[in-house]
Coordinates of C-alpha atoms and ligand atoms in Angstrom, one line a residue:
M1 CA -24.5 -1.3 -36.5
P2 CA -22.9 -5.0 -36.8
T3 CA -19.6 -5.2 -35.3
L4 CA -16.6 -5.9 -37.9
K5 CA -13.7 -7.7 -37.2
P6 CA -10.2 -6.2 -37.6
L7 CA -9.3 -6.2 -41.4
E8 CA -12.6 -7.4 -42.2
L9 CA -12.9 -8.0 -46.0
G10 CA -15.3 -5.7 -48.0
C11 CA -15.5 -4.1 -51.5
I12 CA -16.6 -0.9 -53.3
F13 CA -19.4 -1.3 -55.6
W14 CA -21.3 1.5 -57.7
A15 CA -25.0 2.0 -56.8
Q16 CA -27.5 1.3 -59.9
N17 CA -30.4 3.0 -60.3
N18 CA -32.3 -0.1 -61.9
K19 CA -31.9 -2.4 -58.8
S20 CA -32.9 -2.1 -55.5
A21 CA -30.7 -1.4 -52.5
L22 CA -31.8 -4.7 -50.7
E23 CA -30.9 -6.6 -54.1
Q24 CA -27.5 -5.0 -54.4
I25 CA -26.6 -5.6 -50.7
Q26 CA -27.8 -9.2 -51.1
A27 CA -25.5 -9.7 -54.0
L28 CA -22.6 -8.7 -51.8
K29 CA -23.6 -11.0 -48.9
A30 CA -23.7 -14.0 -51.4
L31 CA -20.0 -13.2 -51.8
G32 CA -19.4 -13.6 -48.2
L33 CA -19.0 -10.0 -47.4
H34 CA -20.4 -7.8 -44.5
C35 CA -19.3 -4.5 -45.4
A36 CA -18.8 -2.2 -48.5
Q37 CA -18.2 1.4 -49.8
L38 CA -21.1 2.5 -51.8
G39 CA -20.0 4.3 -54.8
C40 CA -22.1 7.0 -56.4
S41 CA -21.4 7.9 -59.8
G42 CA -23.0 11.3 -61.5
E43 CA -25.8 9.3 -62.8
Y44 CA -27.2 7.7 -59.9
R45 CA -30.1 9.3 -58.2
I46 CA -30.0 9.5 -54.7
E47 CA -33.1 11.4 -54.2
G48 CA -35.6 9.5 -51.7
K49 CA -33.0 6.6 -51.5
A50 CA -31.5 7.1 -48.1
S51 CA -34.3 5.1 -46.2
E52 CA -34.2 2.3 -48.6
W53 CA -30.3 1.9 -48.1
K54 CA -30.6 2.4 -44.4
A55 CA -33.3 -0.2 -44.1
A56 CA -31.5 -2.8 -46.4
C57 CA -28.4 -2.3 -44.1
E58 CA -30.4 -3.0 -41.2
A59 CA -32.3 -6.0 -42.6
E60 CA -29.1 -7.7 -43.8
N61 CA -27.0 -6.7 -40.8
F62 CA -24.8 -5.1 -43.5
T63 CA -22.3 -2.0 -43.0
L64 CA -22.0 0.7 -45.3
L65 CA -18.3 2.4 -44.8
A66 CA -18.3 5.2 -46.8
V67 CA -20.1 6.9 -49.8
V68 CA -17.6 7.4 -52.8
A69 CA -18.3 10.0 -55.4
A70 CA -17.5 9.9 -59.1
Y71 CA -18.7 13.1 -61.1
D72 CA -20.3 13.5 -64.7
G73 CA -17.8 14.2 -67.0
E74 CA -14.5 12.7 -65.4
D75 CA -12.4 10.4 -67.7
Y76 CA -9.6 8.2 -66.8
A77 CA -8.4 7.7 -70.5
D78 CA -4.9 8.8 -69.9
I79 CA -3.0 11.0 -67.4
P80 CA -3.7 14.6 -69.3
T81 CA -7.2 13.5 -69.5
V82 CA -7.2 12.7 -65.7
E83 CA -5.7 16.2 -65.1
R84 CA -8.2 18.1 -67.1
T85 CA -11.4 16.2 -66.0
V86 CA -11.2 14.5 -62.6
G87 CA -12.1 15.7 -59.2
F88 CA -12.2 19.4 -57.9
I89 CA -9.7 20.5 -60.5
P90 CA -11.4 21.7 -63.7
P91 CA -12.7 24.9 -62.6
A92 CA -15.7 24.8 -65.1
T93 CA -17.3 21.8 -63.2
R94 CA -16.1 22.8 -59.6
E95 CA -19.5 24.4 -58.5
V96 CA -21.7 21.7 -59.7
R97 CA -19.4 18.9 -58.2
E98 CA -19.3 20.8 -54.8
A99 CA -23.1 20.8 -54.9
R100 CA -23.2 17.2 -55.6
T101 CA -20.5 16.6 -52.6
L102 CA -22.8 18.2 -50.2
A103 CA -25.7 16.4 -51.3
L104 CA -23.9 12.9 -51.2
S105 CA -22.6 14.0 -47.5
D106 CA -26.1 14.5 -46.6
F107 CA -27.1 11.3 -48.2
A108 CA -24.7 9.2 -46.4
R109 CA -25.8 10.9 -43.2
D110 CA -29.3 9.9 -43.5
I111 CA -28.1 6.3 -44.1
G112 CA -25.9 6.5 -41.1
I113 CA -22.5 6.5 -43.2
P114 CA -19.7 8.1 -41.3
V115 CA -17.3 8.7 -44.3
F116 CA -17.3 10.8 -47.6
A117 CA -14.5 9.9 -50.1
C118 CA -13.4 10.8 -53.4
H119 CA -10.4 11.6 -55.7
V120 CA -9.8 15.6 -55.6
G121 CA -8.0 15.2 -58.8
F122 CA -4.3 16.0 -59.3
V123 CA -3.2 18.4 -56.4
P124 CA -0.6 20.9 -58.1
H125 CA 2.6 21.0 -56.2
D126 CA 2.8 24.8 -56.3
K127 CA 0.7 26.4 -53.5
S128 CA 0.5 29.6 -55.1
N129 CA -1.2 27.6 -58.2
E130 CA -4.9 29.3 -58.5
N131 CA -6.1 25.7 -58.8
Y132 CA -4.2 24.5 -55.5
I133 CA -5.9 27.9 -53.7
A134 CA -9.5 27.2 -55.1
V135 CA -9.4 23.4 -54.4
Q136 CA -8.1 23.7 -50.8
A137 CA -10.7 26.4 -50.0
M138 CA -13.3 23.7 -51.5
V139 CA -11.8 20.8 -49.5
R140 CA -12.1 22.9 -46.4
R141 CA -15.8 23.9 -47.0
I142 CA -16.6 20.2 -47.5
C143 CA -14.7 19.1 -44.3
D144 CA -17.0 21.8 -42.5
H145 CA -20.2 20.3 -44.0
C146 CA -19.1 16.7 -43.2
A147 CA -18.2 17.6 -39.8
G148 CA -21.5 19.0 -39.5
N149 CA -22.8 15.6 -40.5
G150 CA -20.6 13.8 -38.1
Q151 CA -18.5 12.8 -41.1
F152 CA -14.8 12.2 -42.0
F153 CA -13.7 13.1 -45.5
H154 CA -11.3 10.7 -47.2
L155 CA -9.2 11.6 -49.9
E156 CA -8.2 8.9 -52.5
T157 CA -4.4 8.5 -53.3
G158 CA -2.4 8.0 -56.4
Q159 CA -2.5 10.9 -58.5
E160 CA 0.1 12.9 -56.9
P161 CA 3.3 11.7 -54.8
A162 CA 2.7 11.1 -51.2
E163 CA 4.6 13.9 -50.2
V164 CA 2.6 16.4 -52.0
L165 CA -0.7 15.0 -50.5
L166 CA 0.8 14.7 -47.2
D167 CA 1.6 18.5 -47.5
F168 CA -1.8 19.3 -48.9
L169 CA -3.2 17.3 -45.7
T170 CA -1.0 19.2 -43.4
D171 CA -1.5 22.7 -45.1
T172 CA -5.4 22.3 -45.4
A173 CA -5.6 21.7 -41.5
K174 CA -9.0 20.0 -40.9
P175 CA -9.0 17.5 -38.1
N176 CA -11.6 15.4 -40.1
L177 CA -9.7 15.2 -43.4
A178 CA -7.9 11.8 -43.8
I179 CA -6.8 9.4 -46.7
N180 CA -8.4 6.3 -48.5
F181 CA -4.9 4.8 -49.3
D182 CA -5.3 2.9 -52.7
P183 CA -1.8 1.0 -53.5
A184 CA -2.7 0.2 -57.1
N185 CA -3.2 4.0 -57.8
M186 CA 0.5 4.9 -57.1
I187 CA 1.5 2.3 -59.6
L188 CA -0.9 2.9 -62.2
Y189 CA -0.2 6.7 -62.2
G190 CA 3.7 6.0 -62.0
T191 CA 3.8 7.9 -58.7
S192 CA 5.7 5.9 -56.2
D193 CA 6.0 2.5 -54.6
P194 CA 3.0 2.0 -52.6
V195 CA 4.7 0.7 -49.6
D196 CA 7.1 3.7 -49.6
A197 CA 3.9 6.1 -49.8
M198 CA 2.3 4.2 -46.7
E199 CA 5.4 4.9 -44.7
V200 CA 4.8 8.8 -45.6
L201 CA 1.1 9.0 -45.2
K202 CA 0.7 6.4 -42.3
G203 CA -0.5 8.7 -39.6
H204 CA -3.5 9.8 -41.8
I205 CA -4.6 6.6 -43.4
R206 CA -8.4 5.8 -42.1
S207 CA -9.6 3.4 -45.0
V208 CA -7.8 1.4 -47.8
H209 CA -8.7 0.0 -51.1
V210 CA -7.2 -3.4 -52.1
K211 CA -6.7 -3.0 -55.9
D212 CA -3.7 -4.3 -57.9
G213 CA -2.1 -2.9 -61.2
E214 CA 0.9 -2.8 -63.6
W215 CA 3.0 0.4 -63.9
P216 CA 2.4 2.5 -66.9
A217 CA 4.1 1.6 -70.4
G218 CA 5.1 5.1 -71.3
P219 CA 4.9 8.7 -70.2
G220 CA 1.4 10.3 -69.9
Q221 CA 0.0 6.9 -69.9
L222 CA -2.0 5.0 -66.9
G223 CA -0.8 1.4 -66.1
A224 CA -3.5 -1.5 -66.3
E225 CA -5.5 -2.6 -63.5
K226 CA -5.3 -6.1 -62.8
P227 CA -7.1 -9.0 -60.7
L228 CA -5.8 -8.9 -57.1
G229 CA -2.4 -10.9 -56.9
Q230 CA -1.8 -10.4 -60.6
G231 CA -0.2 -7.0 -60.7
S232 CA 2.8 -5.2 -59.1
V233 CA 1.6 -4.2 -55.8
G234 CA 2.8 -7.3 -53.9
M235 CA -0.1 -8.2 -51.8
P236 CA 1.7 -10.2 -48.9
R237 CA 4.0 -7.0 -48.6
Y238 CA 1.0 -4.8 -48.7
I239 CA -1.1 -6.6 -46.1
A240 CA 2.3 -6.8 -44.0
K241 CA 2.8 -3.2 -44.2
L242 CA -0.9 -2.4 -43.2
K243 CA -0.3 -4.8 -40.1
E244 CA 2.9 -2.9 -39.3
I245 CA 1.4 0.7 -39.2
G246 CA -1.3 -0.8 -37.0
Y247 CA -4.2 -0.4 -39.9
S248 CA -7.2 -2.7 -38.5
G249 CA -9.9 -1.5 -40.5
P250 CA -11.8 -3.1 -43.5
L251 CA -9.8 -4.2 -46.6
V252 CA -11.9 -2.7 -49.3
I253 CA -11.3 -4.9 -52.6
E254 CA -11.5 -2.5 -55.7
R255 CA -11.9 -4.0 -59.2
E256 CA -12.6 -1.3 -62.1
G257 CA -13.4 -1.7 -65.8
T258 CA -14.6 -5.2 -66.2
T259 CA -18.1 -6.8 -67.0
P260 CA -20.3 -7.5 -64.0
E261 CA -19.5 -11.3 -64.6
V262 CA -15.8 -10.8 -64.4
W263 CA -15.9 -8.3 -61.6
T264 CA -17.8 -11.0 -59.5
E265 CA -15.2 -13.5 -60.6
N266 CA -12.5 -11.3 -59.7
I267 CA -13.6 -10.4 -56.3
Q268 CA -14.1 -14.1 -55.4
G269 CA -10.5 -14.8 -56.3
A270 CA -9.2 -11.6 -53.9
I271 CA -11.3 -12.9 -51.3
A272 CA -9.8 -16.2 -51.5
L273 CA -6.3 -14.6 -51.8
L274 CA -6.7 -12.1 -48.9
N275 CA -8.0 -15.0 -46.8
T276 CA -4.7 -16.7 -47.1
L277 CA -2.8 -13.2 -46.0
V278 CA -5.0 -12.0 -43.2
Ligands
MG301 MG1 -9.5 3.4 -55.3

């Protein structure tokens, strides 16, 4: 596996069924990147694909940092819809999403990827809540499965306050459970100031997204994602805080909800901005 420099720039991209692994990795390299998180939506068919991704990484000297899951039926329209549909919280989809998660962990292992990550959904504040108990048990089973594959399980931040997430982490007590910190999510969900949240979670942050966004316009709404530098995160203070807490892993640029053309343009803009800050 190639060596990455401290705060190496990367991005998250979503695997496509109609393109080869090599083609997708070459497109990222054309942007000047040498690492990325591999997003797998519910539609992405992983059967028989691990060897293709592994060979493409070797051929291109490219590092896949994590497999990040999104699940069939998730909907990010507004906060109540997210609560109802995202992650491991909805009881009706729990079993099928757990099976998919374990399959994705094995897929990642076969490529040589050391991290599995996803949103588990809104963690309830009340530990006696039946969803809290069921989701925690599921997270523990996934941690054990990931540990057997030599992997960490990274929880994406933002849908609950940092203190609630920290409490969930501590209470779940698995050594391979950590955080993928996303500063924009804290703003999009109106949860808390991202830099304050980093201070709370700093002992557990093993990977990060670099994303920007605006605060929600009203209760129950989600804020709007923005190209990097045009939202409320404040990229100079975010990067400064990452350095302050001793984070030296990759900076994974994330941009959702755009066309492929705008995505490419926004990633290029983000790379240019981050090159002035790191
Ligand atoms: Mg994110």
